[in-house]
C-alpha atoms as a PDB file:
ATOM      1  CA  UNK A   1       0.166  -0.086  -0.571  1.00  0.00           C
ATOM      2  CA  UNK A   2       1.504   3.276  -0.827  1.00  0.00           C
ATOM      3  CA  UNK A   3       2.097   5.855   1.705  1.00  0.00           C
ATOM      4  CA  UNK A   4       3.558   8.821  -0.336  1.00  0.00           C
ATOM      5  CA  UNK A   5       2.653  10.030  -3.698  1.00  0.00           C
ATOM      6  CA  UNK A   6       5.619  11.828  -6.451  1.00  0.00           C
ATOM      7  CA  UNK A   7       3.560  14.539  -7.829  1.00  0.00           C
ATOM      8  CA  UNK A   8       5.623  15.937 -11.058  1.00  0.00           C
ATOM      9  CA  UNK A   9       5.450  18.819 -13.637  1.00  0.00           C
ATOM     10  CA  UNK A  10       6.788  18.497 -16.352  1.00  0.00           C
ATOM     11  CA  UNK A  11       9.619  20.667 -15.981  1.00  0.00           C
ATOM     12  CA  UNK A  12      10.369  19.070 -13.109  1.00  0.00           C
ATOM     13  CA  UNK A  13      10.270  15.770 -14.628  1.00  0.00           C
ATOM     14  CA  UNK A  14      13.019  16.759 -17.515  1.00  0.00           C
ATOM     15  CA  UNK A  15      15.509  18.172 -14.803  1.00  0.00           C
ATOM     16  CA  UNK A  16      18.907  16.112 -14.302  1.00  0.00           C
ATOM     17  CA  UNK A  17      17.793  16.250 -10.402  1.00  0.00           C
ATOM     18  CA  UNK A  18      14.735  15.845 -10.683  1.00  0.00           C
ATOM     19  CA  UNK A  19      14.403  15.209  -7.086  1.00  0.00           C
ATOM     20  CA  UNK A  20      10.523  12.985  -7.304  1.00  0.00           C
ATOM     21  CA  UNK A  21      12.255  11.295  -9.063  1.00  0.00           C
ATOM     22  CA  UNK A  22      15.200  10.203  -6.789  1.00  0.00           C
ATOM     23  CA  UNK A  23      12.695  10.595  -3.867  1.00  0.00           C
ATOM     24  CA  UNK A  24      10.825   7.389  -4.959  1.00  0.00           C
ATOM     25  CA  UNK A  25      13.099   5.876  -5.467  1.00  0.00           C
ATOM     26  CA  UNK A  26      14.328   6.074  -2.039  1.00  0.00           C
ATOM     27  CA  UNK A  27      10.627   5.336  -0.940  1.00  0.00           C
ATOM     28  CA  UNK A  28       9.710   1.624  -1.693  1.00  0.00           C
ATOM     29  CA  UNK A  29       6.142   2.604  -0.469  1.00  0.00           C
ATOM     30  CA  UNK A  30       5.426   6.015  -3.001  1.00  0.00           C
ATOM     31  CA  UNK A  31       3.399   6.277  -5.954  1.00  0.00           C
ATOM     32  CA  UNK A  32       5.315   8.681  -8.579  1.00  0.00           C
ATOM     33  CA  UNK A  33       3.430  10.296 -11.653  1.00  0.00           C
ATOM     34  CA  UNK A  34       4.277  12.927 -14.048  1.00  0.00           C
ATOM     35  CA  UNK A  35       1.826  15.866 -15.223  1.00  0.00           C
ATOM     36  CA  UNK A  36      -0.122  18.965 -14.546  1.00  0.00           C
ATOM     37  CA  UNK A  37      -4.021  18.150 -14.083  1.00  0.00           C
ATOM     38  CA  UNK A  38      -4.701  14.461 -12.874  1.00  0.00           C
ATOM     39  CA  UNK A  39      -8.542  13.845 -12.568  1.00  0.00           C
ATOM     40  CA  UNK A  40      -8.182  11.600 -15.190  1.00  0.00           C
ATOM     41  CA  UNK A  41      -4.626  10.379 -14.422  1.00  0.00           C
ATOM     42  CA  UNK A  42      -5.390   6.385 -13.234  1.00  0.00           C
ATOM     43  CA  UNK A  43      -2.248   6.213 -10.402  1.00  0.00           C
ATOM     44  CA  UNK A  44      -3.741   8.604  -8.361  1.00  0.00           C
ATOM     45  CA  UNK A  45      -7.596   7.536  -8.607  1.00  0.00           C
ATOM     46  CA  UNK A  46      -7.130   4.206  -8.064  1.00  0.00           C
ATOM     47  CA  UNK A  47      -4.724   4.957  -4.861  1.00  0.00           C
ATOM     48  CA  UNK A  48      -7.589   8.006  -3.812  1.00  0.00           C
ATOM     49  CA  UNK A  49     -10.221   5.150  -4.137  1.00  0.00           C
ATOM     50  CA  UNK A  50      -8.525   2.943  -2.108  1.00  0.00           C
ATOM     51  CA  UNK A  51     -11.147   2.674   1.273  1.00  0.00           C
ATOM     52  CA  UNK A  52      -8.413   1.360   3.123  1.00  0.00           C
ATOM     53  CA  UNK A  53      -5.587   5.072   3.261  1.00  0.00           C
ATOM     54  CA  UNK A  54      -6.677   8.584   3.697  1.00  0.00           C
ATOM     55  CA  UNK A  55      -5.659  11.578   1.571  1.00  0.00           C
ATOM     56  CA  UNK A  56      -3.869  14.298   2.267  1.00  0.00           C
ATOM     57  CA  UNK A  57      -0.883  16.954   0.149  1.00  0.00           C
ATOM     58  CA  UNK A  58       2.192  17.951   1.681  1.00  0.00           C
ATOM     59  CA  UNK A  59       0.941  22.196   0.652  1.00  0.00           C
ATOM     60  CA  UNK A  60       1.304  24.487   2.904  1.00  0.00           C
ATOM     61  CA  UNK A  61      -2.588  27.037   2.844  1.00  0.00           C
ATOM     62  CA  UNK A  62      -4.096  29.424   5.180  1.00  0.00           C
ATOM     63  CA  UNK A  63      -5.857  25.863   6.426  1.00  0.00           C
ATOM     64  CA  UNK A  64      -3.073  23.725   5.828  1.00  0.00           C
ATOM     65  CA  UNK A  65      -2.443  21.316   9.371  1.00  0.00           C
ATOM     66  CA  UNK A  66       0.852  22.268  10.254  1.00  0.00           C
ATOM     67  CA  UNK A  67       3.634  18.922  10.928  1.00  0.00           C
ATOM     68  CA  UNK A  68       6.345  20.885  12.706  1.00  0.00           C
ATOM     69  CA  UNK A  69       4.270  21.834  16.315  1.00  0.00           C
ATOM     70  CA  UNK A  70       3.132  17.858  16.897  1.00  0.00           C
ATOM     71  CA  UNK A  71       4.784  15.825  18.883  1.00  0.00           C
ATOM     72  CA  UNK A  72       5.409  12.538  16.997  1.00  0.00           C
ATOM     73  CA  UNK A  73       2.593  10.812  18.810  1.00  0.00           C
ATOM     74  CA  UNK A  74       0.234  13.521  18.484  1.00  0.00           C
ATOM     75  CA  UNK A  75       0.882  13.121  14.594  1.00  0.00           C
ATOM     76  CA  UNK A  76      -0.097   9.485  15.058  1.00  0.00           C
ATOM     77  CA  UNK A  77      -2.656  10.089  16.675  1.00  0.00           C
ATOM     78  CA  UNK A  78      -4.012  12.382  13.943  1.00  0.00           C
ATOM     79  CA  UNK A  79      -2.791  10.247  10.996  1.00  0.00           C
ATOM     80  CA  UNK A  80      -2.535   6.691  11.908  1.00  0.00           C
ATOM     81  CA  UNK A  81      -0.749   3.559   9.470  1.00  0.00           C
ATOM     82  CA  UNK A  82      -3.465   4.728   7.037  1.00  0.00           C
ATOM     83  CA  UNK A  83      -2.187   8.241   5.878  1.00  0.00           C
ATOM     84  CA  UNK A  84      -1.014   8.489   2.057  1.00  0.00           C
ATOM     85  CA  UNK A  85       1.040  11.708   1.309  1.00  0.00           C
ATOM     86  CA  UNK A  86       0.709  13.163  -1.878  1.00  0.00           C
ATOM     87  CA  UNK A  87       4.218  15.797  -2.005  1.00  0.00           C
ATOM     88  CA  UNK A  88       3.898  17.401  -5.493  1.00  0.00           C
ATOM     89  CA  UNK A  89       7.047  18.370  -7.227  1.00  0.00           C
ATOM     90  CA  UNK A  90       7.263  21.456  -9.066  1.00  0.00           C
ATOM     91  CA  UNK A  91       7.992  25.422  -8.538  1.00  0.00           C
ATOM     92  CA  UNK A  92       5.108  27.309  -6.758  1.00  0.00           C
ATOM     93  CA  UNK A  93       3.308  28.305  -9.710  1.00  0.00           C
ATOM     94  CA  UNK A  94       3.069  24.965 -10.938  1.00  0.00           C
ATOM     95  CA  UNK A  95       2.783  23.524  -7.949  1.00  0.00           C
ATOM     96  CA  UNK A  96      -0.592  25.314  -7.324  1.00  0.00           C
ATOM     97  CA  UNK A  97      -1.207  25.236 -11.295  1.00  0.00           C
ATOM     98  CA  UNK A  98      -1.152  21.367 -10.061  1.00  0.00           C
ATOM     99  CA  UNK A  99      -3.668  20.895  -7.412  1.00  0.00           C
ATOM    100  CA  UNK A 100      -5.681  24.457  -8.285  1.00  0.00           C
ATOM    101  CA  UNK A 101      -7.104  21.987 -11.597  1.00  0.00           C
ATOM    102  CA  UNK A 102      -6.726  18.066 -10.355  1.00  0.00           C
ATOM    103  CA  UNK A 103     -10.409  17.830  -8.832  1.00  0.00           C
ATOM    104  CA  UNK A 104      -9.587  14.981  -7.367  1.00  0.00           C
ATOM    105  CA  UNK A 105      -6.990  17.157  -5.394  1.00  0.00           C
ATOM    106  CA  UNK A 106      -7.653  20.238  -4.951  1.00  0.00           C
ATOM    107  CA  UNK A 107      -9.974  19.970  -2.207  1.00  0.00           C
ATOM    108  CA  UNK A 108      -8.319  17.311  -0.220  1.00  0.00           C
ATOM    109  CA  UNK A 109      -7.039  18.133   3.183  1.00  0.00           C
ATOM    110  CA  UNK A 110      -3.306  19.998   2.773  1.00  0.00           C
ATOM    111  CA  UNK A 111      -0.631  19.788   5.536  1.00  0.00           C
ATOM    112  CA  UNK A 112       2.247  21.674   6.389  1.00  0.00           C
END
């Protein structure tokens, strides 16, 4: 069961230092997708539909849950073993566009 989804903008994917791809290769419990609008992405939608998981997007937002002020015990109590974290890999402008254009992601709760 994946616990991390790396969503990489096509411009980031072309870079030699594609950190999203590198993170995916280091995380055995991750999925990797490239694109801008993930509304129709089969992999993303399959993970989102998995009833064993609760998805969150790692992205700063005024309503985002700030993990830096939580202890590891509090984080475990809130997220437990069902958490699926989506990481948006792109410039701030590209990352914001990716979330706005992806109808299946834009309303997910955010954490930072």
